[in-house]
Coordinates of C-alpha atoms in Angstrom, one line a residue:
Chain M
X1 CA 95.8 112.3 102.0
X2 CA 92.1 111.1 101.9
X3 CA 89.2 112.7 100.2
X4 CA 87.9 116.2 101.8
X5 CA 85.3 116.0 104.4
X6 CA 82.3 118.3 105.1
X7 CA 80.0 119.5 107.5
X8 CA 76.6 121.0 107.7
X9 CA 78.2 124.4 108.9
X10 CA 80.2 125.0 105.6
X11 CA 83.7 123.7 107.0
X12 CA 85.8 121.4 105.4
X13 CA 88.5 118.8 106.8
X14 CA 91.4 117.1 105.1
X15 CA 92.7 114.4 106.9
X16 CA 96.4 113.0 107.4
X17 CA 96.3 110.6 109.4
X18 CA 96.0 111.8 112.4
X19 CA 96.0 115.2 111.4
X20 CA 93.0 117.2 110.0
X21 CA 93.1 120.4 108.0
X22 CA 90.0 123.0 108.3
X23 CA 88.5 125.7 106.5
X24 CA 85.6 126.8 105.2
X25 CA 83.5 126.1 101.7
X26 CA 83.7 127.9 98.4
X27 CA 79.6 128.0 98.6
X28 CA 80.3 130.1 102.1
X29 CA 82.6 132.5 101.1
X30 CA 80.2 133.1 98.1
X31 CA 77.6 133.5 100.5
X32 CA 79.4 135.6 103.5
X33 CA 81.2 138.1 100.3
X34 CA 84.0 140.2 100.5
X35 CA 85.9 138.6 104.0
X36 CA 87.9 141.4 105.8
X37 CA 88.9 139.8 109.2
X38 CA 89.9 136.2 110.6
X39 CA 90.7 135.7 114.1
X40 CA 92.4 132.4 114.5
X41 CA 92.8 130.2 117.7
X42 CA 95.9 130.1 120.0
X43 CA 98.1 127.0 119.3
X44 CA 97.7 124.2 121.6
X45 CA 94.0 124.8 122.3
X46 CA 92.0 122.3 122.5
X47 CA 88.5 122.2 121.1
X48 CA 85.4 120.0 121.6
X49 CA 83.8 118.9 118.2
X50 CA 81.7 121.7 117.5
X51 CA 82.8 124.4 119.4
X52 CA 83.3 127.9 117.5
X53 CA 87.3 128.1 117.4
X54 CA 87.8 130.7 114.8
X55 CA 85.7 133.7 113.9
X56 CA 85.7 135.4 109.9
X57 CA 83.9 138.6 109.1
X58 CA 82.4 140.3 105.9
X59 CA 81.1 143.8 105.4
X60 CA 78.2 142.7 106.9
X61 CA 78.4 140.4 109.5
X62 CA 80.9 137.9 111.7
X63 CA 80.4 134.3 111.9
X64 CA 82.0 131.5 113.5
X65 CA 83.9 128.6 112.3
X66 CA 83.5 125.7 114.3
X67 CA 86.2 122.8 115.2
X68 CA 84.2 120.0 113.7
X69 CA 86.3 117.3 115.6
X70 CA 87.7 117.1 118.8
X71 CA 91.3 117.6 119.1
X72 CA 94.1 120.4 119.9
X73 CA 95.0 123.0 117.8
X74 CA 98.7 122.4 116.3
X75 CA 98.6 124.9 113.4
X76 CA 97.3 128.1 112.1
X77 CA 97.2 130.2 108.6
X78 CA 98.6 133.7 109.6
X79 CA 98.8 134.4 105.8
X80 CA 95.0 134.7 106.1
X81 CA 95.1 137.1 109.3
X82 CA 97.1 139.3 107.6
X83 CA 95.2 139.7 104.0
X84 CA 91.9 137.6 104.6
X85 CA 91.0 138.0 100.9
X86 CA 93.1 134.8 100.7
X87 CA 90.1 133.6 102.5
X88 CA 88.0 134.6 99.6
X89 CA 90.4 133.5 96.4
X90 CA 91.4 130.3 97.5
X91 CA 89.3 128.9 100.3
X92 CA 89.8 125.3 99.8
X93 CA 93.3 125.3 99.4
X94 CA 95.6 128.4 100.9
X95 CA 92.7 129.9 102.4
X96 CA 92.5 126.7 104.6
X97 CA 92.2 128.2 108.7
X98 CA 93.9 125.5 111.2
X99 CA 95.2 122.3 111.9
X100 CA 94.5 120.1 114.3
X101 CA 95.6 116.6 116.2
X102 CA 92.5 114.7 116.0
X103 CA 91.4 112.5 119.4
X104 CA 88.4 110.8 117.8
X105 CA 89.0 109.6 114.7
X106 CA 85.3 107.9 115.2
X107 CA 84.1 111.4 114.8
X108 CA 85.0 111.5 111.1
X109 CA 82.1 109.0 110.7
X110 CA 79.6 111.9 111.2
X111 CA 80.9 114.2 108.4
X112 CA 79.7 114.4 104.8
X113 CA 81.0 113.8 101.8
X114 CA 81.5 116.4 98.7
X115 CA 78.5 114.9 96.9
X116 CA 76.6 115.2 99.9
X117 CA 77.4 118.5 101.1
X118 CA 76.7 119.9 97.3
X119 CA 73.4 118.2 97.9
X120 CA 73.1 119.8 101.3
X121 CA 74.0 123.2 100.3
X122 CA 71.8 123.2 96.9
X123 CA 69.2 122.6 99.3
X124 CA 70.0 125.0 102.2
X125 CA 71.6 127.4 100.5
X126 CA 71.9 129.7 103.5
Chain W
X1 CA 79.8 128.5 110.3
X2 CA 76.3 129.3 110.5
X3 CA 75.2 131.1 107.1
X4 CA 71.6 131.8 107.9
X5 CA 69.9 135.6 108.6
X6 CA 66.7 136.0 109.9
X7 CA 64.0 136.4 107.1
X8 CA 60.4 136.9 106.8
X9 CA 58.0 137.4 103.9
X10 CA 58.7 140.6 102.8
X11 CA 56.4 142.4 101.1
X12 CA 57.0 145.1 99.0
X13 CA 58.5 145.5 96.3
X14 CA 60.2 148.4 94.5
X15 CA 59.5 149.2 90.9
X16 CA 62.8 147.9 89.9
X17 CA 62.9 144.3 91.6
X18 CA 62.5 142.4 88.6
X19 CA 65.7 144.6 87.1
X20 CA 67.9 143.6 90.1
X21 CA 67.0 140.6 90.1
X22 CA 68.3 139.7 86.3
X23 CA 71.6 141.5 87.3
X24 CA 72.0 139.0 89.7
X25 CA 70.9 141.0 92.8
X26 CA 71.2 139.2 96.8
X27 CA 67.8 140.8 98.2
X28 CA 67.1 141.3 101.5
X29 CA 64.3 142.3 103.7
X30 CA 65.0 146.1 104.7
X31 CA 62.0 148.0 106.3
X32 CA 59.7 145.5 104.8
X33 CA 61.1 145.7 101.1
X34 CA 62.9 143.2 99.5
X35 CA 66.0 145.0 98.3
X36 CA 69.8 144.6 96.7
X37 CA 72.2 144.4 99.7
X38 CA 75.1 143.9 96.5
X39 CA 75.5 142.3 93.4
X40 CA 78.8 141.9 92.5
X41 CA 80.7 142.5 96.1
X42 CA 80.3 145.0 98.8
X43 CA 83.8 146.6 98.4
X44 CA 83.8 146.7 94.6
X45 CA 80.8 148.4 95.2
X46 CA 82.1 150.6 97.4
X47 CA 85.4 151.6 95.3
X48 CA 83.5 152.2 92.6
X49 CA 80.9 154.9 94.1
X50 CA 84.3 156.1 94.8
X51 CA 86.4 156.5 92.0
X52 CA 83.5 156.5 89.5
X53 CA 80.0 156.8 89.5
X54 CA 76.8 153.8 91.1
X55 CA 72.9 154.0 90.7
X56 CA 71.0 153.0 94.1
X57 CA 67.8 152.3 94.0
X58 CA 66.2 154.1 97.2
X59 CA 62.4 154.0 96.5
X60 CA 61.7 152.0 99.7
X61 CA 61.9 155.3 101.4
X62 CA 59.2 158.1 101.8
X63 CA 58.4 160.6 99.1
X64 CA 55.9 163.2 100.9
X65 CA 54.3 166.4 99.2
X66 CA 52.8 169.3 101.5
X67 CA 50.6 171.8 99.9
X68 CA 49.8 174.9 101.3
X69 CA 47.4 177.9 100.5
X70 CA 49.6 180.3 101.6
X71 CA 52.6 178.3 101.4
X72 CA 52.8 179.1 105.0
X73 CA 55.1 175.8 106.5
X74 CA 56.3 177.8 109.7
X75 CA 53.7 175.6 111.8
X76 CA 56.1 172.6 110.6
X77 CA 59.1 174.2 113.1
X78 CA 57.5 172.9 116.1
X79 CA 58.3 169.2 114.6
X80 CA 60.7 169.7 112.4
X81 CA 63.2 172.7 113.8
X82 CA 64.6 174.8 110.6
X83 CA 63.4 177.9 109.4
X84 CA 60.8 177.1 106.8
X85 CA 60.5 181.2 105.8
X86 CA 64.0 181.1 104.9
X87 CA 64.0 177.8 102.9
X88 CA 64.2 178.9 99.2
X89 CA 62.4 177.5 96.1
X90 CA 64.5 174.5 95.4
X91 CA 66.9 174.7 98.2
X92 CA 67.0 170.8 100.6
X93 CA 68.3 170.8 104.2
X94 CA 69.1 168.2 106.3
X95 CA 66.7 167.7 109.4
X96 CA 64.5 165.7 111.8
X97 CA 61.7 164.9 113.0
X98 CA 61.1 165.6 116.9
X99 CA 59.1 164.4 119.5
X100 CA 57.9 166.0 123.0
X101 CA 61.6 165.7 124.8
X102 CA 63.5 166.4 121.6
X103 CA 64.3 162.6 120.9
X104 CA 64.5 162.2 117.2
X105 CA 61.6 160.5 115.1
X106 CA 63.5 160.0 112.0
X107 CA 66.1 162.2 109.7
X108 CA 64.8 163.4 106.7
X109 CA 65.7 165.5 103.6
X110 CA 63.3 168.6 103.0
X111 CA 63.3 170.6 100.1
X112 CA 61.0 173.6 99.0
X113 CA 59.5 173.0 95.4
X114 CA 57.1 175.1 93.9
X115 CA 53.8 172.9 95.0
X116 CA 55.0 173.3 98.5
X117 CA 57.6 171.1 100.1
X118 CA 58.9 167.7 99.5
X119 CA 60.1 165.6 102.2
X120 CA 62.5 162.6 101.9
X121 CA 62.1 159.7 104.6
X122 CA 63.5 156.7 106.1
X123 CA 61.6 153.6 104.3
X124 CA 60.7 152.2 108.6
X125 CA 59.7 155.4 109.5
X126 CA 57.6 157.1 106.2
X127 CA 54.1 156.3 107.3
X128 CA 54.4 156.9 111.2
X129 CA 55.9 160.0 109.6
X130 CA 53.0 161.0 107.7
X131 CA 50.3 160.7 110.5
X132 CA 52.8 162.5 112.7
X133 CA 52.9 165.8 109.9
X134 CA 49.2 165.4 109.4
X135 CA 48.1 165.1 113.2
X136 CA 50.3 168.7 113.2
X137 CA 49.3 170.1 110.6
X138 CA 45.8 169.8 110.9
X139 CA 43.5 170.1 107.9
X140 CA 44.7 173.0 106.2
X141 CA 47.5 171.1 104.6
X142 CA 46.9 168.9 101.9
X143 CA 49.7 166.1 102.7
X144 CA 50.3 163.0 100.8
X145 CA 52.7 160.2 100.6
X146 CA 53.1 159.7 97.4
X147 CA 53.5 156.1 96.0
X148 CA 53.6 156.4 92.3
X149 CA 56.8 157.6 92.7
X150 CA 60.7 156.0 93.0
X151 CA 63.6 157.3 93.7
X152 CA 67.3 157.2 92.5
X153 CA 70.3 157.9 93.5
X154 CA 73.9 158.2 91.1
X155 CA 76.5 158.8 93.0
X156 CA 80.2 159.8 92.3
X157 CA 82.9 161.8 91.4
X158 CA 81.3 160.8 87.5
X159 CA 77.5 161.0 88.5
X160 CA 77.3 164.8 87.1
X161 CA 78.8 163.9 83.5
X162 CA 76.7 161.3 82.8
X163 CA 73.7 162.1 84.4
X164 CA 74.2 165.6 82.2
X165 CA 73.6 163.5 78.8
X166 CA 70.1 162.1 80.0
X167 CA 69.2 165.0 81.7
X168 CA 70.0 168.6 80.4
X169 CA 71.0 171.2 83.2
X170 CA 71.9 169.0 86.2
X171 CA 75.6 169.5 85.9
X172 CA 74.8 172.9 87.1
X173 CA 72.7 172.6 90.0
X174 CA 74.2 173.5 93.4
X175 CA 74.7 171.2 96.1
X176 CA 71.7 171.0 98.2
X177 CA 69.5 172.0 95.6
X178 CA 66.6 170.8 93.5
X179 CA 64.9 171.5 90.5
X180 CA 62.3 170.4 87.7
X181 CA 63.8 168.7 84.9
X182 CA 62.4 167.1 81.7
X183 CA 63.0 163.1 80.7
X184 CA 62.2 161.8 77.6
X185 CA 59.0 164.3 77.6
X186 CA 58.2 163.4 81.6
X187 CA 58.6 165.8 84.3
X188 CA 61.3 164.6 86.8
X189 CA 62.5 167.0 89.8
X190 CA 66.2 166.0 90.8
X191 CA 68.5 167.4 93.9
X192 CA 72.1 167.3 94.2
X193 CA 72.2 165.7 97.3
X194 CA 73.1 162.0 98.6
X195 CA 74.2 159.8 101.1
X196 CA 77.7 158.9 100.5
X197 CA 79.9 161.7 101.1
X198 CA 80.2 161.8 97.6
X199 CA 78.7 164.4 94.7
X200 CA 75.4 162.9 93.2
X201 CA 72.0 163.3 92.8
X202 CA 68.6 162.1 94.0
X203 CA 65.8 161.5 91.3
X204 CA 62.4 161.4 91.9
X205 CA 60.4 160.0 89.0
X206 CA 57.1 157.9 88.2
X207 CA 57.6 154.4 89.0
X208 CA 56.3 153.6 85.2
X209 CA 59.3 155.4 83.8
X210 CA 62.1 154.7 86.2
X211 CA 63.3 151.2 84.9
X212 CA 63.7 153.5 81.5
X213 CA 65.8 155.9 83.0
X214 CA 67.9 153.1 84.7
X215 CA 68.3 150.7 82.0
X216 CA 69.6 153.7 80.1
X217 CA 72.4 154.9 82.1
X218 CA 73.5 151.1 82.7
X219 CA 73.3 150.3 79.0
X220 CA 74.4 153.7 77.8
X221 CA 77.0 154.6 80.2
X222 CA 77.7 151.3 81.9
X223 CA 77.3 152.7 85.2
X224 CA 76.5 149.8 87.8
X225 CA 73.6 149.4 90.4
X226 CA 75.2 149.6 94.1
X227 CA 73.8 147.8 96.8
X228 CA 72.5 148.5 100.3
X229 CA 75.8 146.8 101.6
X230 CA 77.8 149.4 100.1
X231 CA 75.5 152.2 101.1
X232 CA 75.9 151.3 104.3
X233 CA 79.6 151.7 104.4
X234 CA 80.0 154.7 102.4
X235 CA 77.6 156.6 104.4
X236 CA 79.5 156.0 107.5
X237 CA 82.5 156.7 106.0
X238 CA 81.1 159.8 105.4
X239 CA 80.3 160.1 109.0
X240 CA 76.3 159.5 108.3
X241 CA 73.6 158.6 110.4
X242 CA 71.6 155.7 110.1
X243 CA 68.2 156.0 111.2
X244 CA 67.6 153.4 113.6
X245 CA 71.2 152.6 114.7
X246 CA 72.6 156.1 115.3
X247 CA 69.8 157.6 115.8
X248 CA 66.4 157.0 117.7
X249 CA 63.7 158.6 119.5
X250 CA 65.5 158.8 122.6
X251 CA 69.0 160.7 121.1
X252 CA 68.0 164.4 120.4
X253 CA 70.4 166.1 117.7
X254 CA 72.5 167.6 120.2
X255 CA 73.8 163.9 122.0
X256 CA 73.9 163.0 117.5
X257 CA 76.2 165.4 117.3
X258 CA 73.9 167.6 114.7
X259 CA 73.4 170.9 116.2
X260 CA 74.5 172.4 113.2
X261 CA 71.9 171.4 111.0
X262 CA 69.3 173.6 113.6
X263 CA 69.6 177.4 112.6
X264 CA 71.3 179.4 115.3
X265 CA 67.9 181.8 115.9
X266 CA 66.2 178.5 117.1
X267 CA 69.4 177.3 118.5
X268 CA 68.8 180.5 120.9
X269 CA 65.2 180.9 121.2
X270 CA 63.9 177.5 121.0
X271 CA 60.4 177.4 119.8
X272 CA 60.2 173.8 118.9
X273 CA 59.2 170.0 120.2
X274 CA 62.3 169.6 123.3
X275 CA 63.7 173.1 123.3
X276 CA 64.2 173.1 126.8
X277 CA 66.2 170.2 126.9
X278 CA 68.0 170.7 123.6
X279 CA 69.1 174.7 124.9
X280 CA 70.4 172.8 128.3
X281 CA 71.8 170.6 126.6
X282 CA 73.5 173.1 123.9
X283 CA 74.8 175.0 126.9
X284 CA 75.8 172.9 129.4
X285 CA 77.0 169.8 126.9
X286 CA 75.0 166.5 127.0
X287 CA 75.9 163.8 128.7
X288 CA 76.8 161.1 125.9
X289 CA 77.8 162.1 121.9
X290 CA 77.6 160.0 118.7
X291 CA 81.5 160.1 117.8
X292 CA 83.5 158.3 115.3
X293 CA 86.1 155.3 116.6
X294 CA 88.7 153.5 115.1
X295 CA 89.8 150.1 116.4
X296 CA 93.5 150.0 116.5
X297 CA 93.2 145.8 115.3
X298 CA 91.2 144.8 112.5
X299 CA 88.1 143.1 113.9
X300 CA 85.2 145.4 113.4
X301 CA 83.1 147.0 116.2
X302 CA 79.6 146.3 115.0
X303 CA 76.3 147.8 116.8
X304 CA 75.7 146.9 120.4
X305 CA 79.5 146.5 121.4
X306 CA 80.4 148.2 124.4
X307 CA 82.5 150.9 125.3
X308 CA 85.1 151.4 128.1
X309 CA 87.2 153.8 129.3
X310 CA 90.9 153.4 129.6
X311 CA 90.3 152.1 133.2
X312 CA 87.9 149.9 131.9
X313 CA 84.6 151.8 133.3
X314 CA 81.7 151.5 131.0
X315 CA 81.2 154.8 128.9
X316 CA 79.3 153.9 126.0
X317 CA 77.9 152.0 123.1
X318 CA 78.9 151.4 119.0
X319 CA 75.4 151.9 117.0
X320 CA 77.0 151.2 114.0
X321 CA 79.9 149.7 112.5
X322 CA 82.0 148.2 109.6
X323 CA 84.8 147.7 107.4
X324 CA 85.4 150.6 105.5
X325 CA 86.8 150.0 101.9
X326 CA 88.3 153.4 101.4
X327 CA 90.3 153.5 104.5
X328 CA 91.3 150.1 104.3
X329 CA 90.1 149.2 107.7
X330 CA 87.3 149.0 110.4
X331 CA 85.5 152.3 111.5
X332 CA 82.5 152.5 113.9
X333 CA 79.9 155.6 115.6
X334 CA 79.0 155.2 118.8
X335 CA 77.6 156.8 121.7
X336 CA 80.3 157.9 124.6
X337 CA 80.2 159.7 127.6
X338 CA 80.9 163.7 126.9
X339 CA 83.8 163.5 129.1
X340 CA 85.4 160.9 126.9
X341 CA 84.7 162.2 123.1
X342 CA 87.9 164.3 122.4
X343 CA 89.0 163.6 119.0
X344 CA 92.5 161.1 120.3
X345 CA 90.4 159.6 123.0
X346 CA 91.8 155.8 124.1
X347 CA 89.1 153.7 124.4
X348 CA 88.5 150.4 124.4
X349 CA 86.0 147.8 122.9
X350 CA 84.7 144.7 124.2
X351 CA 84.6 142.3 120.7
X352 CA 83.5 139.0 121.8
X353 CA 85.5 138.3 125.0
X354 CA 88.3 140.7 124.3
X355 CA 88.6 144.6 125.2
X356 CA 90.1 145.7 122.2
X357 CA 92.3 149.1 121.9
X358 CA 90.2 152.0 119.9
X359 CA 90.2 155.9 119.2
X360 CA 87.8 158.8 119.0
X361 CA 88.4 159.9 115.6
X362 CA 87.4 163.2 113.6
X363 CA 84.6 162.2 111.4
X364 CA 83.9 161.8 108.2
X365 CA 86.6 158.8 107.9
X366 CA 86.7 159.9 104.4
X367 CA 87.1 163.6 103.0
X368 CA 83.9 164.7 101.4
X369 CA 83.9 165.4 97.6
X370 CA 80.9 167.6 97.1
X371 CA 80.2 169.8 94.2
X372 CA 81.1 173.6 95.1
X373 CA 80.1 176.2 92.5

């Protein structure tokens, strides 16, 4: 298990070898508030890097959460379908969203690391 | 995820901006104020209005005074359709503005004080308002906005108890009514009135006194300040209008499903801005009403999604939607064709690419708890 990963859109990644777990930040569920839906992607899809693959929503508003590497879909958290305050309690641990195979592991090059996404985020805090 | 929301300068302020602010306040810019959308969660918010009593601060929107010589206000009818003659001293009604084909200019609160009348309006829509009245009215009404003042709201099953210790008398007021009270030597005038489909009240007082009053009931009585976030969803629980959303100047109160609030002599013989289309429509049904939906799943139906009928024909559009803390689940109004608007109606919603399963349900969501006396 290697040190988490981050990206510019508030996900994170946990990588096992070739296996990546995703979710999304503490600072963006502090920022999106109370979460009351997650809709999850179908096993086996496969997902560009990028491409919106699961969508959360507040009160207020639904966002996307983007597959930040390429690669197919080869688990989901149902737990956090069916009571997405998980989402908000634990998000980087049992609030975590999907697995997935990873194709590129060249692609993890891109992403940040803790100190730099706390850097990023003081900075845009939106 | 992309966190960001459209922003712009705002500009105003409300008297109480600094006081949100150190109670840890997210602002946001709403009809060109910077204001609380929640500070400590949108559903705790919510729960709490609820089961207990919250303080909004609402003194973004429009606070306007008309004076008469005669207190004569009948010439109002034309614009705004309720029986001014039959409004007593300190009794509110609900109502609208109108424009030439009966499309609706904004919602407002109107209640009869002893200077003349006092109107309540949406924060986007109070100064359009005012040079609407005044072009009407014409120069034998002395009409002002009035900006020196704020406004309040405490809402809740708990508002009346502890709003009583501050404010002598209001336990006793009537629903829909208004009167002059004293605070700390300062003349106030509160309603029991609101916008949550809960018992509250509505206090109009000088923006140099109102942090007092506030600071007072939070220190005092621990009562918490509630956010526009959990406005939102109590007052569509309620089954509430939103100015803007549900309503706008091309619905007319009839297709807004708020014929009651027009008295049944104008109801019959018109005399106001669209009657001829609003009679028609009265008597012959309109084509599309606001109704209440509940999605079968839990994704929420939010503003602009669309509306299909059971065999997937387009009938209509949500105007506003959201999770609803008190019945645990998503609720939305929308616009649907009349044919379609039964209460048990199967519908179904296009969310993102999926037509979801829906109902037309019997609004409000959530049982009113108003004071009767």
């Amino acid at each position: 298990m290697t040190e988490k990963r981050y990206t510019k859109k508030h996900e994170w990644i946990e990588v096992n070898g070739n296996s990546a777990t995703i979710g999304i930040t503490s600072h963006a569920t502090t920022q999106l508030g109370d979460i009351v839906f997650v809709e999850l992607p179908q096993l086996q899809k496969v997902f560009e890097k990028d491409q919106a693959a699961a969508v959360v929503e507040s009160v207020k508003a639904a966002s996307d959460v983007y597959c930040p590497l390429s690669g197919e879909i080869t688990d989901i958290n149902k737990k956090i379908v069916d009571d997405p305050s998980i989402v908000n309690k634990d998000p980087e641990s049992k609030g975590w969203f999907f697995k997935i195979k990873i194709k590129n592991q060249d692609e993890l090059k891109q992403l940040m690391t803790k100190e730099e996404y706390v850097s990023y985020s003081k900075e845009n805090p939106n | 995820m992309n966190l960001s929301t459209k922003t712009q300068a705002p500009a105003l302020r409300t008297p109480l901006y600094d006081f949100h602010k150190s109670l840890g306040a997210r602002l946001v810019n709403f009809a060109g104020y910077e204001m609380p959308v929640q500070y400590e969660g949108i559903i705790q918010e919510h729960i709490l209005v609820r089961k207990s009593a919250g303080i909004f601060d609402v003194s973004h929107m429009g606070q306007l005074f008309i004076k008469h010589p005669e207190n004569d206000f009948s010439k109002l009818t034309t614009i705004i359709p309720i029986n001014f003659d039959k409004l007593e001293l300190h009794q509110s009604k609900y109502s609208f503005l109108l424009n030439g084909d009966g499309g609706i200019v904004d919602d407002l609160i109107v209640t009869r004080i002893d200077e003349g009348l006092q109107i309540i309006l949406n924060a986007a829509c109070k100064y359009n308002d005012s040079t609407l009245i005044k072009n009407h009215l014409g120069y034998s009404f002395d009409i002002q906005l009035n900006e020196n003042l704020s406004l309040i709201a405490i809402q809740g099953p708990k508002a009346a108890s502890i709003l009583e210790k501050f404010i002598k008398g209001v336990s006793k007021l009537q629903f829909m009514h208004g009167n002059k009270f004293i605070y700390n030597d300062k003349k106030i005038y509160v309603t029991r009135s609101g916008y949550t489909g809960e018992d509250g009240f509505e206090i109009s007082i000088e923006n140099i006194y109102v942090k007092n009053l506030v600071e007072e009931l939070v220190n005092k009585e621990k009562v918490k300040l509630i956010g526009l976030g959990a406005r939102d969803s109590l007052r569509l629980e309620a089954g509430l209008c939103l100015y803007g959303h549900d309503l706008s100047p091309t619905t007319t109160p009839i297709e807004a499903n708020l014929s009651w609030a027009i008295p049944k002599n104008l109801k019959e013989d018109g005399g106001f801005n669209g009657d001829k289309i609003i009679l028609h429509q009265i008597k012959n049904n309109p084509k599309r009403v606001r109704v209440g939906i509940t999605p079968e799943g839990k994704a929420i139906a939010r503003e602009g999604v669309k509306i299909f009928s059971k065999n997937n024909t387009e009938i209509g559009i949500v105007t506003s939607g959201t999770f609803g803390p008190s019945v645990d689940g998503p609720i939305s109004m929308g616009y649907v064709d009349f044919n379609s608007s039964k209460v048990g109606e199967k519908l179904l919603l296009k969310i993102r690419d999926n037509l979801l399963p829906a109902k037309v349900t019997k609004l409000p969501f959530y049982k009113k708890n108003y004071a009767k006396h």
